[in-house]
XYZ file of C-alpha atoms in Angstrom:
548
model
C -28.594 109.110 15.498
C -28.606 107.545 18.550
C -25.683 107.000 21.020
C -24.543 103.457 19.929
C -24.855 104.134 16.462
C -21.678 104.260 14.758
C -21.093 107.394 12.273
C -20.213 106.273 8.818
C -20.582 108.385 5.815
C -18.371 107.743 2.518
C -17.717 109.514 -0.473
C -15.844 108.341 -3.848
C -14.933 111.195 -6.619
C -14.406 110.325 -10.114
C -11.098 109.546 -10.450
C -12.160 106.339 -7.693
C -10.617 108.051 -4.273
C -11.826 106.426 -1.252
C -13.435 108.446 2.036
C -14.509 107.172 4.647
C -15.647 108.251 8.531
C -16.333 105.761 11.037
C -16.934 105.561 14.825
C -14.117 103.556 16.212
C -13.651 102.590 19.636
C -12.277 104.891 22.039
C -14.040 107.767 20.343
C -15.388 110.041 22.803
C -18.880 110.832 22.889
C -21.549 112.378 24.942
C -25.405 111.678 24.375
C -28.104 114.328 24.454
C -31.157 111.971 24.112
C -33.569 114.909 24.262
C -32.780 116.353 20.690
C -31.785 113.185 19.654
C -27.904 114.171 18.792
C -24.532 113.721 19.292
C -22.351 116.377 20.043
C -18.795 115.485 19.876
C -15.853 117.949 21.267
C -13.108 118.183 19.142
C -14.178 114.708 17.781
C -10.661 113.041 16.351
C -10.811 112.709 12.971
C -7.962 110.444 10.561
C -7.871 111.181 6.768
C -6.095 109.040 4.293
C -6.099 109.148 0.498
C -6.218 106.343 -1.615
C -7.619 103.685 -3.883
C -10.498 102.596 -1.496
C -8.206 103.573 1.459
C -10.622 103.256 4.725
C -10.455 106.801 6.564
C -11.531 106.204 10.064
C -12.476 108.970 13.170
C -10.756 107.703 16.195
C -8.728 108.573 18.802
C -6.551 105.751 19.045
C -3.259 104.414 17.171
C -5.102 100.964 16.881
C -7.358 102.652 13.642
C -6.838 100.871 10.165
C -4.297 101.761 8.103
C -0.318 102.479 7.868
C 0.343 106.054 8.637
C -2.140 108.703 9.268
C -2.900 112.647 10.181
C -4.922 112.837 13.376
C -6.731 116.128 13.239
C -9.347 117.154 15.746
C -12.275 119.641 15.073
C -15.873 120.538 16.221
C -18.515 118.752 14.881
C -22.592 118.678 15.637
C -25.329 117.562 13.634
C -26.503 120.802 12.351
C -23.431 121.279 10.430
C -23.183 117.852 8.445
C -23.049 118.674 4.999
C -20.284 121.406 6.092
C -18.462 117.824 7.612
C -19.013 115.824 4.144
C -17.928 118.836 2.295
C -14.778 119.397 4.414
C -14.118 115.559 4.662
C -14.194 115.100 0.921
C -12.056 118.399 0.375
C -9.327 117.386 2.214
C -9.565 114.158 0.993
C -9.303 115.563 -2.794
C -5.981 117.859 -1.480
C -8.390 120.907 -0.598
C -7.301 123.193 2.066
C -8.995 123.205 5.198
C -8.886 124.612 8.497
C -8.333 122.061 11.248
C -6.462 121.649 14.393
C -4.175 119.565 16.189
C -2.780 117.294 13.316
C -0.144 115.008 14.147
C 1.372 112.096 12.347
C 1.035 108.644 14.271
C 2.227 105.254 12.868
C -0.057 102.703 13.064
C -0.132 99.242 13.244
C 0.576 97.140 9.877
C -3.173 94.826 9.752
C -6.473 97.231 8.858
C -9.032 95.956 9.857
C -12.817 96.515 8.294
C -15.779 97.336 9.897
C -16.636 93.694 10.612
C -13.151 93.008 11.849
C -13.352 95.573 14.737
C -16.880 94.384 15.725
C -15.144 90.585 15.887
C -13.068 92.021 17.985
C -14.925 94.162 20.637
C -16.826 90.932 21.351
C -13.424 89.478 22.710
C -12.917 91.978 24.907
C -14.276 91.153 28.455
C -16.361 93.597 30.938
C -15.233 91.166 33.976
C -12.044 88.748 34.553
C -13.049 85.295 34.089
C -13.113 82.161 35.864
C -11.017 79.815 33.627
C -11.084 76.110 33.894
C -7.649 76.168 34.578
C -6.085 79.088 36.260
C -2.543 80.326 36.359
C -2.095 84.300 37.255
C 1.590 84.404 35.405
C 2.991 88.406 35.021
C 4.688 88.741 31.894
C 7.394 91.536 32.756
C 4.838 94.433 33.583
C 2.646 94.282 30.544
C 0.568 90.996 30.517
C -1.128 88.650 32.649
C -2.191 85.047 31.777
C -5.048 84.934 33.861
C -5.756 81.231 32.486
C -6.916 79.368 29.948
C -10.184 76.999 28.948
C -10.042 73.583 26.851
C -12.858 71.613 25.357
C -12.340 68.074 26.259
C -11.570 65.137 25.254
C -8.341 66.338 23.476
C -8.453 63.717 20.821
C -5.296 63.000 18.774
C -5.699 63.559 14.633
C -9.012 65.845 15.917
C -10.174 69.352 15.870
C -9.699 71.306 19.038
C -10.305 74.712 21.252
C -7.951 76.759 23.253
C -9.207 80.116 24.715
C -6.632 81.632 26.568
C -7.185 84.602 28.915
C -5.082 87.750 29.190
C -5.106 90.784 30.511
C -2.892 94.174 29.966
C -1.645 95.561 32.722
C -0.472 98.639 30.889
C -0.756 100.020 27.088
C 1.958 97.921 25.009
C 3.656 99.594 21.916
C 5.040 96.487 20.098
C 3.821 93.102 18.806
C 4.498 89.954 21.114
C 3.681 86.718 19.550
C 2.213 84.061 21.458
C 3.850 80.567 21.762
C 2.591 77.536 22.914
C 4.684 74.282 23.213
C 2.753 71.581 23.961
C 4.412 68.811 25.314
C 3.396 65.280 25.603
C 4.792 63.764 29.253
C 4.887 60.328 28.104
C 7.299 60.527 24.756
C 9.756 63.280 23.529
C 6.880 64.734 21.497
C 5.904 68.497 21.210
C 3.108 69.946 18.783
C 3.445 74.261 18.453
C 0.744 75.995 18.498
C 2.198 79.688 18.475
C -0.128 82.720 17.254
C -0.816 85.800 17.261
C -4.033 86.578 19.870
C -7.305 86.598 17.948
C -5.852 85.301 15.170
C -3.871 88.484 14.426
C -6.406 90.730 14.640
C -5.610 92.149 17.787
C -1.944 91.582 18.224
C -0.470 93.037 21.969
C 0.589 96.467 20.188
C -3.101 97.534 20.174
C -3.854 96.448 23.453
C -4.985 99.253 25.918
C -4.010 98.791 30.089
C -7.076 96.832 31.687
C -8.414 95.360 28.672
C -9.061 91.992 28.909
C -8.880 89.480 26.121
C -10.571 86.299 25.285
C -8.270 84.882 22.571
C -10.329 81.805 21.126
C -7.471 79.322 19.433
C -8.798 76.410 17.142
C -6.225 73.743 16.273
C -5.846 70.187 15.375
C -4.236 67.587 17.537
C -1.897 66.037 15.550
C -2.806 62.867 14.638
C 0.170 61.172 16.227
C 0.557 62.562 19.212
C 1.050 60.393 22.220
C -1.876 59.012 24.210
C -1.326 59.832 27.905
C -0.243 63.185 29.718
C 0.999 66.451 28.233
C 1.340 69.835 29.237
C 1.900 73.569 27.508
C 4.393 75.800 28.146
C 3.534 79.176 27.672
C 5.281 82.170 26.822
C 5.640 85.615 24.811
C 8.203 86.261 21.821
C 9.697 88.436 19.517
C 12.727 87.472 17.868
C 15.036 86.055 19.947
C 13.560 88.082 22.969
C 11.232 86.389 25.594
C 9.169 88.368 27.581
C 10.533 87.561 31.163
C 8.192 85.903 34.019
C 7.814 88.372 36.823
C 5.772 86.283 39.714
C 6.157 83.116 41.207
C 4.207 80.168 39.334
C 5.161 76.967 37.834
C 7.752 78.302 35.035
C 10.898 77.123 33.639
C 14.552 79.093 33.676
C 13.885 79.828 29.807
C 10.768 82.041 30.651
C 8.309 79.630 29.780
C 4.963 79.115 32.335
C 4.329 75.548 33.096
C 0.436 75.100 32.213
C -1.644 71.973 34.236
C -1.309 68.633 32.630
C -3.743 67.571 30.968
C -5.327 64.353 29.140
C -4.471 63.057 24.895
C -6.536 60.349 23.747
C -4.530 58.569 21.191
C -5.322 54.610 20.935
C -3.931 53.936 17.788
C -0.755 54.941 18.643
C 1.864 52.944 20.051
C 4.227 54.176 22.496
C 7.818 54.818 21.516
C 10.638 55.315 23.881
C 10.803 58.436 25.308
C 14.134 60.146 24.949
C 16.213 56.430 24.141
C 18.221 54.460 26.262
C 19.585 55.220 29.691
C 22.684 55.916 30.530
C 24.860 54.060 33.181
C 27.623 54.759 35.226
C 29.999 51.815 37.168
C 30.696 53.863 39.906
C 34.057 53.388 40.956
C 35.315 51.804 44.448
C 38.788 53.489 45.478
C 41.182 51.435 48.022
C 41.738 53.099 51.225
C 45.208 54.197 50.898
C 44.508 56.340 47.625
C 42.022 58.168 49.758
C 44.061 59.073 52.208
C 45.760 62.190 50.624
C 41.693 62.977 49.845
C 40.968 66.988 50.591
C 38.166 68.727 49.850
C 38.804 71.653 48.034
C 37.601 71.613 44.515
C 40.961 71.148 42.907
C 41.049 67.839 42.364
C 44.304 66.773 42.054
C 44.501 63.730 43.916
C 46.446 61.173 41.838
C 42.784 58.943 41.809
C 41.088 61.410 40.318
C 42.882 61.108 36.779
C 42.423 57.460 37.144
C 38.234 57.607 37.421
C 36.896 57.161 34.028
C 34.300 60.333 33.810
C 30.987 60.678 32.461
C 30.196 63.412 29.745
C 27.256 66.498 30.438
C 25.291 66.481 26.843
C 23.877 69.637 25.392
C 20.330 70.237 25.589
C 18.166 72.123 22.783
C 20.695 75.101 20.888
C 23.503 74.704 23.992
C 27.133 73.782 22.545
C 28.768 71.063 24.203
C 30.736 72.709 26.661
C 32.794 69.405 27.293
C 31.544 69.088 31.014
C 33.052 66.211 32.805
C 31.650 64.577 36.291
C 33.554 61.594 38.355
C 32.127 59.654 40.975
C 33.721 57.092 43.570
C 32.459 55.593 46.751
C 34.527 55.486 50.038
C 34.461 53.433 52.884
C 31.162 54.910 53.646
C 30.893 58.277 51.729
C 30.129 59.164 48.003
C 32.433 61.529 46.231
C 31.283 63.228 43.229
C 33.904 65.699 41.136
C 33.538 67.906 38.090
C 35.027 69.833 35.770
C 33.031 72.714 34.035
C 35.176 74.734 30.948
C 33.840 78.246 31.426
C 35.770 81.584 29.786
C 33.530 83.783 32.619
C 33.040 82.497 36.410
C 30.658 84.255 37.915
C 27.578 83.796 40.554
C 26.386 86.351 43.140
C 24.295 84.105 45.046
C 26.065 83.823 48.910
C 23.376 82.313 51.185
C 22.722 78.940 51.556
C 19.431 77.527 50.128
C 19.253 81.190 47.580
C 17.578 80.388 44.112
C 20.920 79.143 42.638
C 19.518 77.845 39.660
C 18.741 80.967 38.630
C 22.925 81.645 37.817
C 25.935 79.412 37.098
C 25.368 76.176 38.858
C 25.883 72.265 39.198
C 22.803 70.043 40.039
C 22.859 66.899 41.307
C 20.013 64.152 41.392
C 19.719 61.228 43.705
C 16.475 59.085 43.742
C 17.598 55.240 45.416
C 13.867 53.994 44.399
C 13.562 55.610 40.849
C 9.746 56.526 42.533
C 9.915 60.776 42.335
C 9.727 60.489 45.761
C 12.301 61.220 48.957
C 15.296 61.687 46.651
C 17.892 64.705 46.686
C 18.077 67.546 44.736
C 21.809 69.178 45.459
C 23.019 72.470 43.572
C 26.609 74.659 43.715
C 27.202 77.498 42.377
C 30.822 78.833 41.763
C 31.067 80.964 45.117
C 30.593 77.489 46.556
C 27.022 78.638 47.645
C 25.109 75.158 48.483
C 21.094 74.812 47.459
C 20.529 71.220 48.869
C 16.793 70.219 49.451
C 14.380 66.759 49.642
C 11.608 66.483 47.618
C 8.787 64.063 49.528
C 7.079 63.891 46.339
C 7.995 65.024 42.657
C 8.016 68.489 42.214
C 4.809 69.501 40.801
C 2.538 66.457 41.791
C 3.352 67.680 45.719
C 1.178 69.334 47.696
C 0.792 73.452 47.637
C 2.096 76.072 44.634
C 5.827 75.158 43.239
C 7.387 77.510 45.161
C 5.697 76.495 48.385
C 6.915 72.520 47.616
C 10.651 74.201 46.709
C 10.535 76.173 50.328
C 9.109 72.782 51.853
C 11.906 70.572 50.511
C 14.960 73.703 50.692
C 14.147 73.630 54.580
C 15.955 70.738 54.803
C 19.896 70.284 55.034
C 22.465 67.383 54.428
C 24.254 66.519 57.846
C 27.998 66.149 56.874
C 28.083 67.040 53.497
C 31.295 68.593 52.364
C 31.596 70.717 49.130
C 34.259 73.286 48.018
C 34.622 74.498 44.569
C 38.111 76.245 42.795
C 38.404 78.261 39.606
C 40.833 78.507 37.892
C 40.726 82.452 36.850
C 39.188 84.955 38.417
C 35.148 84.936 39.586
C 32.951 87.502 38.753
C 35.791 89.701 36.601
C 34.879 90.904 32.747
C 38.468 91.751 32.361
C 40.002 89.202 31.927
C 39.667 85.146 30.217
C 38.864 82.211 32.548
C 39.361 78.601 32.086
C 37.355 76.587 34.441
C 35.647 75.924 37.732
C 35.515 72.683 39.272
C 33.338 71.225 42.368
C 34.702 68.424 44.851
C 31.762 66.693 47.133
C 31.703 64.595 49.890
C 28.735 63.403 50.921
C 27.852 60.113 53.560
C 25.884 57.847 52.099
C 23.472 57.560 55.604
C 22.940 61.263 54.839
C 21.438 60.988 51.499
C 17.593 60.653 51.593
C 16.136 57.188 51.273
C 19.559 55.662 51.501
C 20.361 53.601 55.402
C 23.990 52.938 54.647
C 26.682 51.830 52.271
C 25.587 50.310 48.978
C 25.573 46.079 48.481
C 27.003 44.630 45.458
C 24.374 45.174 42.564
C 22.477 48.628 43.952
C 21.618 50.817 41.386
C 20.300 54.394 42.126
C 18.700 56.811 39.538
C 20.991 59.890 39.146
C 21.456 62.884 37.016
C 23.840 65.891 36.553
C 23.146 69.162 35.200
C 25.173 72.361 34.795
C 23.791 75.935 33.889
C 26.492 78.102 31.824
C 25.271 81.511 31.635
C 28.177 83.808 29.545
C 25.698 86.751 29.136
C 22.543 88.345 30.693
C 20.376 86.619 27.236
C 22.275 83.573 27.201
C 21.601 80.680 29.130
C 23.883 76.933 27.933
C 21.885 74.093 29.525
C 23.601 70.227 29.597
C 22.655 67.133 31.168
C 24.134 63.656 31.740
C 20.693 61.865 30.735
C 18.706 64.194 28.596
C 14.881 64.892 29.820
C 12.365 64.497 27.528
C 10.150 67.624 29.066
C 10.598 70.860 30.409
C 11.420 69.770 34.087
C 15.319 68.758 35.919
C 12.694 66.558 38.347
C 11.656 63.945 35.401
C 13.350 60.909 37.507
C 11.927 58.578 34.692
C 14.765 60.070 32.440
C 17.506 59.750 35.333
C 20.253 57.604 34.524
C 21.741 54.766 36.733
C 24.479 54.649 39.161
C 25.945 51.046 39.359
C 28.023 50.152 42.656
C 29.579 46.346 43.520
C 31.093 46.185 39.908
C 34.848 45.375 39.932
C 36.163 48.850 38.532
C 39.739 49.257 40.929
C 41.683 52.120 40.294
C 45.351 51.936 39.212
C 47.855 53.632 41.923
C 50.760 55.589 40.130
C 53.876 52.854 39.750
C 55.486 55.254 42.232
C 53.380 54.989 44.770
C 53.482 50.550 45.078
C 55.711 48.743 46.740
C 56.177 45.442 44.520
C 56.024 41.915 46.217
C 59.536 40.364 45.643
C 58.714 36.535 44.559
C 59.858 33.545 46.239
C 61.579 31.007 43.617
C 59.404 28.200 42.838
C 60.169 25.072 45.042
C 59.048 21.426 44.719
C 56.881 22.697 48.063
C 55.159 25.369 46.863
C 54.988 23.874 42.990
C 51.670 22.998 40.691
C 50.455 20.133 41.034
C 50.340 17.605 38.169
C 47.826 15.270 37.140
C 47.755 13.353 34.237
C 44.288 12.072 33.005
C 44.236 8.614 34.453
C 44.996 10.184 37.757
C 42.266 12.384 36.857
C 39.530 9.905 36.124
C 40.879 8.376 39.317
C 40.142 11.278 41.616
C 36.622 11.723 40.139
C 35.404 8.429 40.357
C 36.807 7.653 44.127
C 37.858 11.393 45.459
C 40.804 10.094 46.979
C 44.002 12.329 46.599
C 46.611 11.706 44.351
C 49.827 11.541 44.626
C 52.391 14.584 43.188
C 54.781 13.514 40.218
């Protein structure tokens, strides 16, 4: 029998029970080519008993079947009909003398002969080179080294995904693969979640330095929008995501942000993405009300419950937290206010330009041109901690890795800007029950990117709000004033509009005004009135007529 042979005998006895041996991977074996054996030390061997049960000799908990006793004992050539004769006795409930037995669960799928072979041929001798690369750690047990398509991606036709992965240690439970692919153009997503090799090989069989080509055949759906679209990959089990341990192009719900690629669809028409807009008249407060104005997050100034505020909307499973955002110009400033209901205030983030997305936080948005390009991306957390940055280009369509265009645009701060945030309760303390937290922001308007002073009557810049509410470690409550349509804050196509020059003055408590006492009316300062034929009169010669 040579080396590469695999060992297989079987044996049925009348009442129809099942034996079988087989050389599994990860059996050990050495090769004496010059008798022509195998001589296998303490070879592994698994019985089972059953109605055509497979019995299989390996060494590892990836053999066939549900639960097993792994016995080891000495085996050579010369003695095979003593190793039929013991198999089939202990398969039968003989005695027989062996050593080492242990039980071992296995995994739930058994696999045949066939199977396995399928599956060895998926597992790689060298990493590849994918067509489109990525390197995301999955916590410390996989790798997505990348992932191959075959183009054109046709809408309504058949297609191939072969993702790449690689385990960076032996994994003891089943992850499930999901896939959301997104379309960039319309709120559109098509799943194509699975189990690697089409459950055959699912990650609790997976051994550290394997690598596996997982070939995944799927169908476009047939209306998916022509245009852009990109996956977004991740692991799952449950409600449990595996979390992303490196930096690539991911999202703060663990999912890795895969290339974009190209949907032909030409029988489709386009919808609109996501619905309408929203707007906001931003509101232009007289001098005088601002000038009890102080920045410190409480806001109580008596304008402030006069502004007419703009709602945060949930996003995906999030409850509506009822989160509340003002905005009114000054002389030559933008304010921007909000109120955030939270029951725990918490953020641990203290230095300037930290990852504050990554806890509790308020974004803010501002693109003047609506172009993804030169606009403002400004975050606070609850310890007041300030991530402000300018994006040159979009984030992801800019030069370098993500992380290298976040450093690029983070290097940059806001001259002037003023921001102070209060809670009302007690940050970062389980014991007790906290209301809210609420930001104040002052910001000049010659300090905001792409902007060279005050707005004129009728400019309109594209804005959005967003707030991360985080009660637990697992939980993560996402809202947003205009709702994106893909898996990015940066999608300035879906920001809504900020409106100034509309009349929108705010009232000024009765309290506060000093009412203009009224001169009686006189025949001086009376109306003057014209009856029509002094009317017709005045239009036809444009002399002035005379008072009654």
């Amino acid at each position: 029998m040579a080396d590469s042979d695999a060992l297989s005998l079987a044996g049925r006895n009348a009442s129809g029970l099942f034996v079988k041996f087989s050389d599994w991977a990860g059996a050990t074996r050495n090769s004496y080519s010059h008798h022509n054996i195998i001589n296998i030390a303490r070879y592994p061997i698994v019985f089972a008993i059953g109605d055509a049960a497979p019995i299989t000799a390996s060494g590892a908990k990836n053999s066939p079947g549900a639960l097993f006793k792994v016995c080891t004992m000495n085996y050579h050539p010369t003695s095979r009909n003593r190793f039929i004769g013991l198999a089939l006795a202990a398969a039968l409930g003989a005695t027989a003398s062996l050593t080492g037995c242990q039980e071992v669960n296995q995994p739930t799928t058994t696999l045949t002969q066939a199977q396995w072979k399928e599956v060895k041929a998926q597992l790689l001798d060298e990493a590849p080179d994918p067509q489109y690369p990525i390197g995301a750690q999955f916590d410390d047990k996989i790798e997505l080294i990348g992932f191959d398509i075959d183009a054109p991606l046709v809408a309504g036709k058949p297609a191939t995904f072969t993702w790449y992965w690689k385990a960076l240690k032996d994994i003891d439970d089943n992850w499930k693969v999901f896939v959301h692919f997104d379309s960039s153009e319309e709120s559109y997503r098509q799943n194509l979640d699975h189990h690697p090799l089409g459950g055959l090989y699912q990650t609790g069989r997976w051994k550290e330095g394997q690598i596996i080509k997982d070939v995944q055949k799927v169908t476009i759906s047939a209306d998916f929008p022509n245009g852009q679209a990109s996956p977004y990959i991740g692991f799952f089990k449950g409600d449990q995501r595996l979390p992303i341990k490196n930096s690539v192009k991911k999202t703060q719900d663990r999912r890795v942000i895969g290339p974009a690629v190209k949907v032909q669809n030409t029988n489709r028409k386009p919808k609109a993405a996501g619905g309408p807009l929203p707007n906001y008249v931003v509101t232009q407060v007289e001098d005088k009300a601002l000038e009890s104005l102080k920045i410190d997050g409480k806001l109580d100034e008596a304008f402030w419950s006069e502004v007419k505020p703009l709602s945060l909307q949930p996003l995906g499973n999030s409850p509506d937290l009822k989160s509340e955002v003002r905005v009114v110009r000054g002389p030559d400033y933008l304010l921007i206010g909000a109120t955030l209901p939270d029951e725990h205030v918490w953020s641990k983030l203290d230095k300037r330009d930290a990852d504050t997305w990554t806890e509790e936080v308020f974004e803010v948005y501002i693109d003047s041109n609506r172009d993804g390009k030169n606009y403002l991306e400004l975050q606070i957390n609850p310890l007041g901690t300030i991530f402000d940055a300018k994006f040159d280009e979009r984030l992801g369509r800019g030069k370098g890795t993500r992380d290298e265009q976040i450093n690029r645009a983070r290097s940059w701060n806001m001259k002037d800007l003023e921001t102070a945030v209060w809670v009302d309760g007690t940050i970062n303390d389980d014991s007790d029950k906290d209301t809210k937290w609420s930001v104040e922001i002052k910001m000049p308007f010659t300090s905001i990117p792409g902007i060279d002073g005050a707005p004129s009557d009728g400019t309109q810049w594209a804005t959005n709000f967003y707030r991360y509410d985080r009660p637990s470690d697992k939980a993560t409550h996402t809202s947003a004033w205009s709702k994106p349509t893909s898996g990015t804050f940066h999608q300035v196509e879906r920001f809504g509009t900020l409106k100034f020059g509309v009349p929108a003055p705010v009232r000024v408590p009765t309290k506060q005004l000093k009412l203009r006492q009224l001169k009686p009316a006189t025949r001086e300062n009376a109306p003057l009135k014209i009856n029509p034929e002094q009317l017709q009169l005045l239009q036809k010669t444009g002399k002035a007529v005379k008072a009654e």
